[in-house]
Coordinates of C-alpha atoms in Angstrom, one line a residue:
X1 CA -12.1 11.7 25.5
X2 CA -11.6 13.3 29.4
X3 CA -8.6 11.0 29.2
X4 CA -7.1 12.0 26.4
X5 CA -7.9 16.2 27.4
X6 CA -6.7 15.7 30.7
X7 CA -3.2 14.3 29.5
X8 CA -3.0 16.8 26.8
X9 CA -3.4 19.7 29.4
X10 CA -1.2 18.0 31.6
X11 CA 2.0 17.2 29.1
X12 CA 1.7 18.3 25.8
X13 CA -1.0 18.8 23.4
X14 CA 1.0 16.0 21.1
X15 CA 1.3 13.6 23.6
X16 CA -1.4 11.2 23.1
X17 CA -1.6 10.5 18.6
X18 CA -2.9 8.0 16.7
X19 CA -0.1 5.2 15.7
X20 CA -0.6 6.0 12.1
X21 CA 0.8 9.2 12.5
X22 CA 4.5 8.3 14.0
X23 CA 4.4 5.8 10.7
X24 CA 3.7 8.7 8.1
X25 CA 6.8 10.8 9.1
X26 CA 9.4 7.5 8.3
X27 CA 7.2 5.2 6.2
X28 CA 8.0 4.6 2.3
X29 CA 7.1 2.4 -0.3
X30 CA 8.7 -0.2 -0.6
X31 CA 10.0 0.0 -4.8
X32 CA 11.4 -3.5 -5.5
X33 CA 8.1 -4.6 -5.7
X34 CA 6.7 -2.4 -7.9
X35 CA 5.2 -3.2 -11.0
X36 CA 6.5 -3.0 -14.7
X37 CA 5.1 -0.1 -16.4
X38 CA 3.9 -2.3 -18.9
X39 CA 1.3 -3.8 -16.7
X40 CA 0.0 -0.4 -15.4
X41 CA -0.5 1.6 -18.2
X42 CA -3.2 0.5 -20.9
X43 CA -1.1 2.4 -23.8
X44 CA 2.0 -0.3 -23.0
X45 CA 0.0 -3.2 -23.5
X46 CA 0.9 -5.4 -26.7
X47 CA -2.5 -5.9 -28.6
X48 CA -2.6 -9.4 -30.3
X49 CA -5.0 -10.2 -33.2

């Protein structure tokens, strides 16, 4: 944690993140693999008797 303070004080407060964080501002989902509707919601399901 010292580390981390000490290169804060020294730079910039944003200098040392988590990797997570660079991801969130560029990551998205990837939407050709989504799912049909019709296997996510329970009122699209064909009911067979």
């Amino acid at each position: 944690q010292r580390t981390i303070d000490e290169l804060s004080r020294r730079f910039d407060k944003n200098v040392v993140v988590t990797a997570s964080t660079k991801l969130a501002t560029r990551w998205e989902m990837k939407r050709d693999t989504l799912s049909p509707c019709c296997t996510t919601h329970i009122e699209d399901i064909i009911a067979v008797s």
